[in-house]
PDB file of C-alpha atoms in Angstrom:
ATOM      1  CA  UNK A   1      17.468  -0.491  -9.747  1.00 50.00           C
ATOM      2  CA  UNK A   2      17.402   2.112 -12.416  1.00 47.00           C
ATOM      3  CA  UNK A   3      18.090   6.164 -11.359  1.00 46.00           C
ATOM      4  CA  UNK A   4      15.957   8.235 -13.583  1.00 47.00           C
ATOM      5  CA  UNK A   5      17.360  11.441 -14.180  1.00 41.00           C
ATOM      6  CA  UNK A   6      15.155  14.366 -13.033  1.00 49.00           C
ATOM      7  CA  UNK A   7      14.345  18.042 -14.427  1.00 41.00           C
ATOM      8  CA  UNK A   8      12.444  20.798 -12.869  1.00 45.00           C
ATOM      9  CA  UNK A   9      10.020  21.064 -15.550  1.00 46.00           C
ATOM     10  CA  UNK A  10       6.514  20.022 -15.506  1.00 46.00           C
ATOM     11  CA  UNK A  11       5.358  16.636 -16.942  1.00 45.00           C
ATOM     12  CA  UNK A  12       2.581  18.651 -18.180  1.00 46.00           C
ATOM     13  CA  UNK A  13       4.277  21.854 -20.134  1.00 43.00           C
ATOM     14  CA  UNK A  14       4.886  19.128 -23.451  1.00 42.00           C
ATOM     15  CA  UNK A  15       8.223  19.696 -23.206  1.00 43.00           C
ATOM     16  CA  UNK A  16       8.719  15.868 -23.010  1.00 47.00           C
ATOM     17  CA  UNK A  17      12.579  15.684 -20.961  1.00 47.00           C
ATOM     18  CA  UNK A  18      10.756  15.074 -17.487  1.00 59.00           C
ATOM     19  CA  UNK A  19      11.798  11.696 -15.841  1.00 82.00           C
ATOM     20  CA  UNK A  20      10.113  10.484 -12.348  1.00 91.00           C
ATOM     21  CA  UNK A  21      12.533   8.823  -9.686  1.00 95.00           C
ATOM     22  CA  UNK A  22       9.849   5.660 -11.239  1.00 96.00           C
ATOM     23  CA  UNK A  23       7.785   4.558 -14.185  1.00 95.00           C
ATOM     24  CA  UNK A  24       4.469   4.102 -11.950  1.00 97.00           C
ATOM     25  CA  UNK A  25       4.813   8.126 -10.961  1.00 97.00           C
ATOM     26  CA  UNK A  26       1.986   9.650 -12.740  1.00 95.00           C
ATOM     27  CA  UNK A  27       1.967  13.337 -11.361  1.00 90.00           C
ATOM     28  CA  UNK A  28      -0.034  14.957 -10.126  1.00 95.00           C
ATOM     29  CA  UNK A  29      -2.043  11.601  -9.468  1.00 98.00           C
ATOM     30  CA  UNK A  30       0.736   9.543  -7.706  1.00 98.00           C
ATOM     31  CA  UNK A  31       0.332  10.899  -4.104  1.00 98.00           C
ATOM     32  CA  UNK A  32       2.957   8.583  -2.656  1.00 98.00           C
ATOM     33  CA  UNK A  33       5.571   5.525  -3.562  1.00 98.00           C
ATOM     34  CA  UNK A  34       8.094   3.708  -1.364  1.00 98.00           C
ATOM     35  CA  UNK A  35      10.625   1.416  -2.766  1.00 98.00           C
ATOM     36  CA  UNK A  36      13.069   0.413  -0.595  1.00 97.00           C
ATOM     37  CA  UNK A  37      15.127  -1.444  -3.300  1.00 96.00           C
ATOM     38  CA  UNK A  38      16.129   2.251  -4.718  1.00 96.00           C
ATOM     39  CA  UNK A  39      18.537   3.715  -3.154  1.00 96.00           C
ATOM     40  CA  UNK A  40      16.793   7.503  -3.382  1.00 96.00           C
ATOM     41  CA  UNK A  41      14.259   5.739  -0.846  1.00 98.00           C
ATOM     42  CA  UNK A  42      16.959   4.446   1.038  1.00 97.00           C
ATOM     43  CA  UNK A  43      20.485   4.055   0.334  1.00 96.00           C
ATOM     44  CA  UNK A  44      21.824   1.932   3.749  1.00 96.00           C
ATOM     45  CA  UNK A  45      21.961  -1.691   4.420  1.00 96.00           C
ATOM     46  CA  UNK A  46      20.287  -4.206   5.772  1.00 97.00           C
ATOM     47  CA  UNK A  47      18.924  -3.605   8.781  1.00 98.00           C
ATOM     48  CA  UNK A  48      16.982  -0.805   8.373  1.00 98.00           C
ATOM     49  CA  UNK A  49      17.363   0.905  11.653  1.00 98.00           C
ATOM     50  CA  UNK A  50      14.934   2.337  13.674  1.00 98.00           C
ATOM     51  CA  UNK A  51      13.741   5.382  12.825  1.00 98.00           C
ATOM     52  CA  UNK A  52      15.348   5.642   9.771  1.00 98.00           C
ATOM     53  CA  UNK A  53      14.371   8.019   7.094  1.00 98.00           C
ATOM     54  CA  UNK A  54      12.306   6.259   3.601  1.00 98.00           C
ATOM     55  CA  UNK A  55      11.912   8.512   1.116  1.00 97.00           C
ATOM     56  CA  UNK A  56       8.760   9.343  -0.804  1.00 98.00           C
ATOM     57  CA  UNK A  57       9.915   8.247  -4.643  1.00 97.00           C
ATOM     58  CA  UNK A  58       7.290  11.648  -5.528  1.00 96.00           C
ATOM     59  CA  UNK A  59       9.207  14.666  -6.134  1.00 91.00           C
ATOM     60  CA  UNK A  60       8.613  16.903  -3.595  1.00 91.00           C
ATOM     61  CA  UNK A  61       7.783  14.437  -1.500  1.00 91.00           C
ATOM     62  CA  UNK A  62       9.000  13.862   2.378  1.00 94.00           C
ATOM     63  CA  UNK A  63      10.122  11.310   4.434  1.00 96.00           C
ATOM     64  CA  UNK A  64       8.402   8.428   6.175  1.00 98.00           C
ATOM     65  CA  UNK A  65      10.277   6.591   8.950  1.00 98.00           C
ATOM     66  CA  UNK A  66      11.007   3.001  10.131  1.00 98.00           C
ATOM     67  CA  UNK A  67       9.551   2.674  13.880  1.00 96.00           C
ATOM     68  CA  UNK A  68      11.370   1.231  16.855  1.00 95.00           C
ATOM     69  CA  UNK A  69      11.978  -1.740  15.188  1.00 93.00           C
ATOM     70  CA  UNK A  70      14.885  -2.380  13.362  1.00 96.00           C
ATOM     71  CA  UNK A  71      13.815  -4.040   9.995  1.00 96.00           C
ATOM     72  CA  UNK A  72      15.398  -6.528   8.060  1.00 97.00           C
ATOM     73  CA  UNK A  73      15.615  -5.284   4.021  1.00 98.00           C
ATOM     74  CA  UNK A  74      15.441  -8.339   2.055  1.00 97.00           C
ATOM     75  CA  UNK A  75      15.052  -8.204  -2.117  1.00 96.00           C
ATOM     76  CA  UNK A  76      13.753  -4.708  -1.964  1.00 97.00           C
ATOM     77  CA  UNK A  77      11.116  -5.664   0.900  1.00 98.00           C
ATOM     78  CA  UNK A  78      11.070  -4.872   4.868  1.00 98.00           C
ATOM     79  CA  UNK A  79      10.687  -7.937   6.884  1.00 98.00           C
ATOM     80  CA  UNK A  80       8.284  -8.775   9.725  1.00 97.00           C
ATOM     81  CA  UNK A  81      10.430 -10.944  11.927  1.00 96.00           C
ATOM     82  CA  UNK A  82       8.396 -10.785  15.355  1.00 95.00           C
ATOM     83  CA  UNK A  83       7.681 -14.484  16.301  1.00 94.00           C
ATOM     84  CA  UNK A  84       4.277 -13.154  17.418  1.00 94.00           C
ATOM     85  CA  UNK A  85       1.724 -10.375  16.705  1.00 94.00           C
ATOM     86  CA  UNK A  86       2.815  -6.949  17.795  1.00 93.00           C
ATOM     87  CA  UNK A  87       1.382  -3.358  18.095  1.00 94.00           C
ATOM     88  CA  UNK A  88       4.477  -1.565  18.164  1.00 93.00           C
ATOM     89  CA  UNK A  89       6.113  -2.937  14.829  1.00 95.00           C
ATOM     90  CA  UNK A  90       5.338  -0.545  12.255  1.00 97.00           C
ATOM     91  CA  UNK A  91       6.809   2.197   9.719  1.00 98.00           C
ATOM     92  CA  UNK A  92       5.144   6.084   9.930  1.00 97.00           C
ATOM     93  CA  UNK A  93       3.813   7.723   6.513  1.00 98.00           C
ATOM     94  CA  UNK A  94       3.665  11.538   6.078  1.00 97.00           C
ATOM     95  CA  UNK A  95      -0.141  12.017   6.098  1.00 97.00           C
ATOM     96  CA  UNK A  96      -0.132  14.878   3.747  1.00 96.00           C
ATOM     97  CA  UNK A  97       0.719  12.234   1.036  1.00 97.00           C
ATOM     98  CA  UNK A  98      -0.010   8.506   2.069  1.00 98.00           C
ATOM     99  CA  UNK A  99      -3.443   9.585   2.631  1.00 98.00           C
ATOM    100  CA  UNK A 100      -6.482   9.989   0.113  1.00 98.00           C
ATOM    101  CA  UNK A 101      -8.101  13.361   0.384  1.00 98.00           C
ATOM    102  CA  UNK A 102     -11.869  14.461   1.112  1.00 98.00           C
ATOM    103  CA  UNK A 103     -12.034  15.325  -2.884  1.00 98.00           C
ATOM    104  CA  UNK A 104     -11.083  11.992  -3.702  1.00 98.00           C
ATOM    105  CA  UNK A 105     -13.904  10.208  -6.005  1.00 98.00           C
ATOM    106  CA  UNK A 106     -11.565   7.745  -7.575  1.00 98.00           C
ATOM    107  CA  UNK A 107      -8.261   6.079  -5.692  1.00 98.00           C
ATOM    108  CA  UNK A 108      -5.942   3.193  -6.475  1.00 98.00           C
ATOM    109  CA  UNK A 109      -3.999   1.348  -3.605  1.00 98.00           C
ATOM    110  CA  UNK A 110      -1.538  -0.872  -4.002  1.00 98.00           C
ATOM    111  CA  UNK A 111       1.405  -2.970  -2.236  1.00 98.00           C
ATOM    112  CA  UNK A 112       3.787  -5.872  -2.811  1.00 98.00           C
ATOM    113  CA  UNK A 113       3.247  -8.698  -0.300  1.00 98.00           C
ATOM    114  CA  UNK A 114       5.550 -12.195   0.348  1.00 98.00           C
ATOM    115  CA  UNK A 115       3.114 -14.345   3.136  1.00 98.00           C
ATOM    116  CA  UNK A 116       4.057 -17.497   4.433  1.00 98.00           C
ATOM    117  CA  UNK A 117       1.890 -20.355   4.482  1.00 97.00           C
ATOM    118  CA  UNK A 118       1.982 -21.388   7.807  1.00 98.00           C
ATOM    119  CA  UNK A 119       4.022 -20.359  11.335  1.00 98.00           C
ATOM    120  CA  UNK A 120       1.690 -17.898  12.425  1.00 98.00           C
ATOM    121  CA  UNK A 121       1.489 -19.702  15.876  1.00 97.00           C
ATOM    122  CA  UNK A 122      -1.920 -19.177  18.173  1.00 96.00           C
ATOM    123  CA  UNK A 123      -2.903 -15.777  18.614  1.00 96.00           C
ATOM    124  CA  UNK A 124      -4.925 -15.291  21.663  1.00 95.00           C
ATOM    125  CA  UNK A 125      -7.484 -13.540  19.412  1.00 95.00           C
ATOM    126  CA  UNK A 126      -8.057 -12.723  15.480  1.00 96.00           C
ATOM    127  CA  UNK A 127      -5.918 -10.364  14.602  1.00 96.00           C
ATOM    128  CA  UNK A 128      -5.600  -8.468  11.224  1.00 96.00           C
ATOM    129  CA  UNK A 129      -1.705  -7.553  10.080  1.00 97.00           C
ATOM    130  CA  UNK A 130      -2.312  -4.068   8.462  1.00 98.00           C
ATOM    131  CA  UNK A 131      -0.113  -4.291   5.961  1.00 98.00           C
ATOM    132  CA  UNK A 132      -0.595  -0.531   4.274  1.00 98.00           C
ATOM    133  CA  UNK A 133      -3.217   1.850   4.959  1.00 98.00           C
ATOM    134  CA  UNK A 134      -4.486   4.659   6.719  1.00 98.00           C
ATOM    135  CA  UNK A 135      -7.753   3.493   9.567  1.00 97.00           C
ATOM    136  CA  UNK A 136      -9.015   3.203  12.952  1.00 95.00           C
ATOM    137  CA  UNK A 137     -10.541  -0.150  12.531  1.00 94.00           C
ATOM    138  CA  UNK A 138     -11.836  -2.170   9.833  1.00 94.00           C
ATOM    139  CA  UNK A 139     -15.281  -0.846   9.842  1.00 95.00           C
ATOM    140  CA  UNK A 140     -16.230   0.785   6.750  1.00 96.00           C
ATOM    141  CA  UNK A 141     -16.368   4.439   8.278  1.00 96.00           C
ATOM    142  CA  UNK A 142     -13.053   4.404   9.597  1.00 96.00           C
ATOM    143  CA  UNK A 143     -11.445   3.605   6.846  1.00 98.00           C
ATOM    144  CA  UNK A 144      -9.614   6.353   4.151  1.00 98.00           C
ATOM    145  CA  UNK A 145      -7.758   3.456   2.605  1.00 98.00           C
ATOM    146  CA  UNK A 146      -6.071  -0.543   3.830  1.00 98.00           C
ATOM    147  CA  UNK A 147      -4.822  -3.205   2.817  1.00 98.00           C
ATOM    148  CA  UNK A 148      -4.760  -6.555   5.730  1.00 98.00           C
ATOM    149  CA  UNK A 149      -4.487  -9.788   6.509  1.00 98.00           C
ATOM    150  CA  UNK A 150      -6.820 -12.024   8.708  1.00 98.00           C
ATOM    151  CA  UNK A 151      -5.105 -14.915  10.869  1.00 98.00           C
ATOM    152  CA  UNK A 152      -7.398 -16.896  13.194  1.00 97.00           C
ATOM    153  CA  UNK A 153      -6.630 -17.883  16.777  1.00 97.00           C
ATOM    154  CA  UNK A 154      -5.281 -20.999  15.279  1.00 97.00           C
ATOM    155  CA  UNK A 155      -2.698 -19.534  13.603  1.00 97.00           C
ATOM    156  CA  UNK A 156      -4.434 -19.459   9.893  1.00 97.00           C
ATOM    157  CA  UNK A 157      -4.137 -17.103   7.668  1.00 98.00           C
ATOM    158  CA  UNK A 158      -7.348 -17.128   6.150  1.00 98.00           C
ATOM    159  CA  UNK A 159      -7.613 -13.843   4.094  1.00 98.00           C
ATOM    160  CA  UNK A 160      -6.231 -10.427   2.658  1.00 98.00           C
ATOM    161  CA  UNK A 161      -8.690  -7.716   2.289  1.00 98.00           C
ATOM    162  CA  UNK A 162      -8.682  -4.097   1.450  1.00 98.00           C
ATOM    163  CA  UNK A 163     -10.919  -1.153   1.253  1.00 98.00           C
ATOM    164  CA  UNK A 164     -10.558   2.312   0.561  1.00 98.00           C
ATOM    165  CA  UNK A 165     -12.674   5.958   0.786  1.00 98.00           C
ATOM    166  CA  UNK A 166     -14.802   4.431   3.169  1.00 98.00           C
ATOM    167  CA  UNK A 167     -15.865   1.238   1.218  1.00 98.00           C
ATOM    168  CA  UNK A 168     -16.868  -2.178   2.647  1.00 98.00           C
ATOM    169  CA  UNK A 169     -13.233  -4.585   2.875  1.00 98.00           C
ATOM    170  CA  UNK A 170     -13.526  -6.311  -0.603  1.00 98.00           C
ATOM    171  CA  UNK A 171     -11.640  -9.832   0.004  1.00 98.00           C
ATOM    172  CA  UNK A 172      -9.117 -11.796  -1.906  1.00 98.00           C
ATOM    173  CA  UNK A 173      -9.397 -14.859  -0.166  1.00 98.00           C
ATOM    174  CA  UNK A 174      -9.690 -16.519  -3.443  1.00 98.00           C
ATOM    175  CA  UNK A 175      -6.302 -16.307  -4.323  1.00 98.00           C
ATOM    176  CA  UNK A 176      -5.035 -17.136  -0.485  1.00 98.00           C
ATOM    177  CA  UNK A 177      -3.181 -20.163  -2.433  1.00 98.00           C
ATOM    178  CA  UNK A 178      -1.555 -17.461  -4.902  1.00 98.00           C
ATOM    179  CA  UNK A 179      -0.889 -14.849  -1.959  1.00 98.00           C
ATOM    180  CA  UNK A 180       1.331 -17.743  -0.236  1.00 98.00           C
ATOM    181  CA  UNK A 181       2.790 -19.954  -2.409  1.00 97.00           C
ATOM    182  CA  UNK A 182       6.040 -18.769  -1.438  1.00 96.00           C
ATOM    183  CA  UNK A 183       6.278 -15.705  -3.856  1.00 97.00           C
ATOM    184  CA  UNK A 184       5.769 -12.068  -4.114  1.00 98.00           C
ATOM    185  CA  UNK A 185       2.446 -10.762  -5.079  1.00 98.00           C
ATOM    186  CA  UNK A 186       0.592  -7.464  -5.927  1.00 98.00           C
ATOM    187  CA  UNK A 187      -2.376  -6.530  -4.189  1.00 98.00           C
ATOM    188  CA  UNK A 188      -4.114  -3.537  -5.331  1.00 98.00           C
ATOM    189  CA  UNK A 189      -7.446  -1.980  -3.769  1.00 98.00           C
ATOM    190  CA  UNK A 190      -9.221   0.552  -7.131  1.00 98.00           C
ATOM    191  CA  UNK A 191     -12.239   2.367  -5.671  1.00 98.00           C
ATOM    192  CA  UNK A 192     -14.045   4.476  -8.370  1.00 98.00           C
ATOM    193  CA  UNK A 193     -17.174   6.755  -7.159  1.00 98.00           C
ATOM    194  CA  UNK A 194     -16.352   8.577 -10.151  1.00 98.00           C
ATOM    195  CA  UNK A 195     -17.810   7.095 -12.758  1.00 97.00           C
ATOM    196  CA  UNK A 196     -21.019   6.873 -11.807  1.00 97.00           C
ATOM    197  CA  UNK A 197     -22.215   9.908  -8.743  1.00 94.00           C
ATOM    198  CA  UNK A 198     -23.778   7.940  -6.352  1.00 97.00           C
ATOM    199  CA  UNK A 199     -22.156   4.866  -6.551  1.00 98.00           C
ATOM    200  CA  UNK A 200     -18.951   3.635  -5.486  1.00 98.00           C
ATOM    201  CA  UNK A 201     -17.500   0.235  -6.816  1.00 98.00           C
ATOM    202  CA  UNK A 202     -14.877  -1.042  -4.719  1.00 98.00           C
ATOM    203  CA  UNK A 203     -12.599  -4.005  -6.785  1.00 98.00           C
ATOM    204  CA  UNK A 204      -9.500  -6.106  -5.004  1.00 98.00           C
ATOM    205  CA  UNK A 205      -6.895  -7.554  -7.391  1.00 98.00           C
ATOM    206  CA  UNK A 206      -4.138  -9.934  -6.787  1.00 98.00           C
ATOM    207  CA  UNK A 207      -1.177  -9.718  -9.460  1.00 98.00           C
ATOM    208  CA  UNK A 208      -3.731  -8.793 -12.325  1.00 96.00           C
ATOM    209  CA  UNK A 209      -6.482 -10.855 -11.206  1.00 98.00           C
ATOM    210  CA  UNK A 210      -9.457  -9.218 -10.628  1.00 98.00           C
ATOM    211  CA  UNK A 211     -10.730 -10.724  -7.335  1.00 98.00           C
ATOM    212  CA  UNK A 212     -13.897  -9.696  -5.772  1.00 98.00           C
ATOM    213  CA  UNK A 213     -16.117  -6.570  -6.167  1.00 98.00           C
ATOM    214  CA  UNK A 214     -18.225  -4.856  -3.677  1.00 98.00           C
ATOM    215  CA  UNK A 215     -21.091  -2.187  -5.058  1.00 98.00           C
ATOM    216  CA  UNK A 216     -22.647   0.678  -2.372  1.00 98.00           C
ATOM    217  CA  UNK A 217     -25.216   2.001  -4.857  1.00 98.00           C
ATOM    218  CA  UNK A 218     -26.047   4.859  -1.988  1.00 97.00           C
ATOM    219  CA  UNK A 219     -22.443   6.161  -1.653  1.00 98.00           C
ATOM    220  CA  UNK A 220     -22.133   9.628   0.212  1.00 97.00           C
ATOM    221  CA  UNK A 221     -19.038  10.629  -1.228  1.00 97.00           C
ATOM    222  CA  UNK A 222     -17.701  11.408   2.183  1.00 98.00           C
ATOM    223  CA  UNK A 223     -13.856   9.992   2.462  1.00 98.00           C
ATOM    224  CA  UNK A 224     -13.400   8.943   5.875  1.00 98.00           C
ATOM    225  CA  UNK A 225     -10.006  10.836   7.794  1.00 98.00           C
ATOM    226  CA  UNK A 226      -9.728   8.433  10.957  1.00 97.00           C
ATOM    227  CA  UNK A 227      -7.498   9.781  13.872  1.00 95.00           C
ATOM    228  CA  UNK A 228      -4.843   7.189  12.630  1.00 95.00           C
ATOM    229  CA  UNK A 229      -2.214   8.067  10.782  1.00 95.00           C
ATOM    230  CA  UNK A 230      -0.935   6.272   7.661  1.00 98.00           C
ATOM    231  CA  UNK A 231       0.835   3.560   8.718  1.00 97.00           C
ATOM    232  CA  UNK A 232       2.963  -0.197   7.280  1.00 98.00           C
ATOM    233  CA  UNK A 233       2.139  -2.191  10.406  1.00 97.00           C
ATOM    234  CA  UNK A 234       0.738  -1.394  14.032  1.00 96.00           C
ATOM    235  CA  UNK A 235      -0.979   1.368  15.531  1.00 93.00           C
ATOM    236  CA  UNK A 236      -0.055   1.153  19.164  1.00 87.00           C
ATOM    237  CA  UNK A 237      -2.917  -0.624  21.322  1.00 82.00           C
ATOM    238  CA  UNK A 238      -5.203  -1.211  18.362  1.00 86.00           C
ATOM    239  CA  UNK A 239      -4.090  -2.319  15.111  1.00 93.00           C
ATOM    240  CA  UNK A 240      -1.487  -5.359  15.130  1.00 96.00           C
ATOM    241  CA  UNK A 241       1.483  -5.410  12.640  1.00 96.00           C
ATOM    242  CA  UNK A 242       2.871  -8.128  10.414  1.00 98.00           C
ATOM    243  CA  UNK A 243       5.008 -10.882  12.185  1.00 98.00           C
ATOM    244  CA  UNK A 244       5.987 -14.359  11.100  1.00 98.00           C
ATOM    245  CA  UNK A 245       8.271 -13.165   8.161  1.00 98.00           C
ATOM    246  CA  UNK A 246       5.502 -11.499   6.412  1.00 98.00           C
ATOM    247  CA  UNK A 247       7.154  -9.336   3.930  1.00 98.00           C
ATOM    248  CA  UNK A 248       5.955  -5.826   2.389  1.00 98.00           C
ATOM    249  CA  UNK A 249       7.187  -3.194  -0.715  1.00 98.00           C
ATOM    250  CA  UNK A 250       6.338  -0.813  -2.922  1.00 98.00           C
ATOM    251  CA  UNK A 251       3.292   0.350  -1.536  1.00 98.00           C
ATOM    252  CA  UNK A 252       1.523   3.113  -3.660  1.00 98.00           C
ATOM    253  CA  UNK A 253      -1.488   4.928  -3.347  1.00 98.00           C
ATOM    254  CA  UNK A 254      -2.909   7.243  -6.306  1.00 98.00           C
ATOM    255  CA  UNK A 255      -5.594   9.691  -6.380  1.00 98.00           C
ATOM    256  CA  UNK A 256      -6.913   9.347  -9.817  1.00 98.00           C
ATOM    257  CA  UNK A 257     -10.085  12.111  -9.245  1.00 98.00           C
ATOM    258  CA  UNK A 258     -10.675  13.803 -12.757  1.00 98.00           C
ATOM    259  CA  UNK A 259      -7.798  11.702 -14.778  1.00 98.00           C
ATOM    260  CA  UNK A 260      -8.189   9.546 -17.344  1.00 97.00           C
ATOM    261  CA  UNK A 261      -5.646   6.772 -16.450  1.00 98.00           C
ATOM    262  CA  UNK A 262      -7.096   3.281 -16.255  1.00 98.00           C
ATOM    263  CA  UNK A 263      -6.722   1.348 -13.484  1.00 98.00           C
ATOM    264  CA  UNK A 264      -5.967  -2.200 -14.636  1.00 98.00           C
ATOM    265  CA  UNK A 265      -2.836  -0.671 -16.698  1.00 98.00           C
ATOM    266  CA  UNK A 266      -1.383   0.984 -13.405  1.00 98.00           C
ATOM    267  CA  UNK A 267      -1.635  -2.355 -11.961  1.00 98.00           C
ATOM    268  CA  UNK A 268      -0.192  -4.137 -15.205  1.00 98.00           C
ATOM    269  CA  UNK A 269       3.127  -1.445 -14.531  1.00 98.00           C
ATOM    270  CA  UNK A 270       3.031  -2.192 -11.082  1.00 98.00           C
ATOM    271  CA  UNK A 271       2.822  -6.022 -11.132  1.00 98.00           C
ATOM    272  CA  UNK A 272       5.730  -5.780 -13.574  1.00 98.00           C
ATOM    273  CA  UNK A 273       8.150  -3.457 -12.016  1.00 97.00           C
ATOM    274  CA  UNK A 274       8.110  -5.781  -8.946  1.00 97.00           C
ATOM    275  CA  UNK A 275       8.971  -8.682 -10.847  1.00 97.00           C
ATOM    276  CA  UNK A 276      11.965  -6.324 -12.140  1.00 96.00           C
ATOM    277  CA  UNK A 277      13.113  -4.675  -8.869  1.00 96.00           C
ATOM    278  CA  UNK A 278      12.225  -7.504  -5.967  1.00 96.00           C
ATOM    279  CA  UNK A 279      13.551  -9.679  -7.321  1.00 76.00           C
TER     280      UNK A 279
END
């Protein structure tokens, strides 16, 4: 992967010599990247040990840490090797950054995901792999921003969905065949109450397919802060991590309040520099 030289000037004083540690990095926007195929996010081998530091790719930003779990690193990705579901399998994000503020009127998730197809055995209930997020459960209000899977008690995995600053989950079940056919994909959650006050349109993408679309026309504005903290994986007793070899990277979230970047081209860059770096 490529090390982008770094200056302590501002992006925005013109004086055009700024370089981010990576191309998505749109500050002040970008509140937090992981990719664990640069070595400024983590520079040991495979495994990743537990507990072992990740580095927000955001300058200035801190560390978030592998759980108990030591992790297999494979093509830039941390691998879910548990033969069954698991709520003690996870990673730890610094909430200060991997979560979307109360201010936030317009927000852009996004992580790289490698499913398999089948092996997901017989859970003894549905259970719903968080793959990247920040929530309690997958109700609507206790959500600041996720991204999951669904896999039935026969051992199906019959969706992804996402949702963020408090939206209903928006589902990309439509591109299941896509999301699994062996390679790695870019799912991206764009929630925009922006545009319009009142309203907050909710879209799902998979690579740079635009999905589904969910429309609250009586939107609050109020970004739910659930006691759970930002996670990759399990919160212990309630939230089930990935298992089965499920694989996840570059997971991004961007609070675009007040900018004018457009969505679709962040998640152009983004399905792109995955091709390049996870390879």
């Amino acid at each position: 992967m490529t090390v982008f030289l770094q200056s302590d000037e501002s992006p925005l004083s013109g004086g055009g010599n700024y370089f981010e540690n990576d191309e998505i990095i749109k500050r002040p926007y970008t509140l937090g990247l992981l990719d664990f195929s640069h070595e400024l996010c983590y520079a040991g081998q495979s495994p990743v040990p537990a507990y072992a530091a990740l580095n927000n790719l955001v300058k200035g930003g801190t560390a978030a840490n592998n759980g108990p779990v030591a992790r297999v690193l494979e093509s830039g990705m941390l691998k879910f090797t548990g033969a069954a579901p698991d709520v003690s399998d996870y990673v730890t994000l610094p909430e200060s950054e991997f979560s979307l503020p109360a201010t936030c009127k317009r927000a852009l998730v996004s992580v790289a995901l490698a499913l398999p197809a089948t092996g997901y055995g017989t859970p003894a209930a549905t259970r719903y792999p968080m793959f990247f997020g920040r929530m309690n459960n997958t109700a609507a209000a206790n959500i600041n921003f996720a991204i999951w899977g669904i896999v039935s008690t026969d051992g199906v995995l019959t969706s992804v969905q996402g949702a963020a600053l408090g939206s209903v989950a928006v589902s990309a079940t439509a591109q299941l065949a896509t999301l699994t056919d062996g390679g790695t994909h870019i799912v991206s959650v764009y929630a925009d109450g922006e545009t319009t006050p009142g309203v907050l349109t909710t879209r799902i993408y998979v690579d740079n397919t635009l999905v589904a679309t969910a429309t609250n026309s009586a939107w609050d504005g109020v970004v739910p802060q659930p006691s759970n903290q930002p996670r990759i994986g399990s919160y212990p007793a309630t939230i089930h991590g990935p298992w089965n070899g499920m694989k996840v990277g570059r997971p991004l979230i961007m609070d675009l309040t007040g900018s004018s970047l457009i969505a679709a081209d962040i998640i152009s860059q983004q399905v792109a520099l995955a091709a390049e770096y996870l390879g």
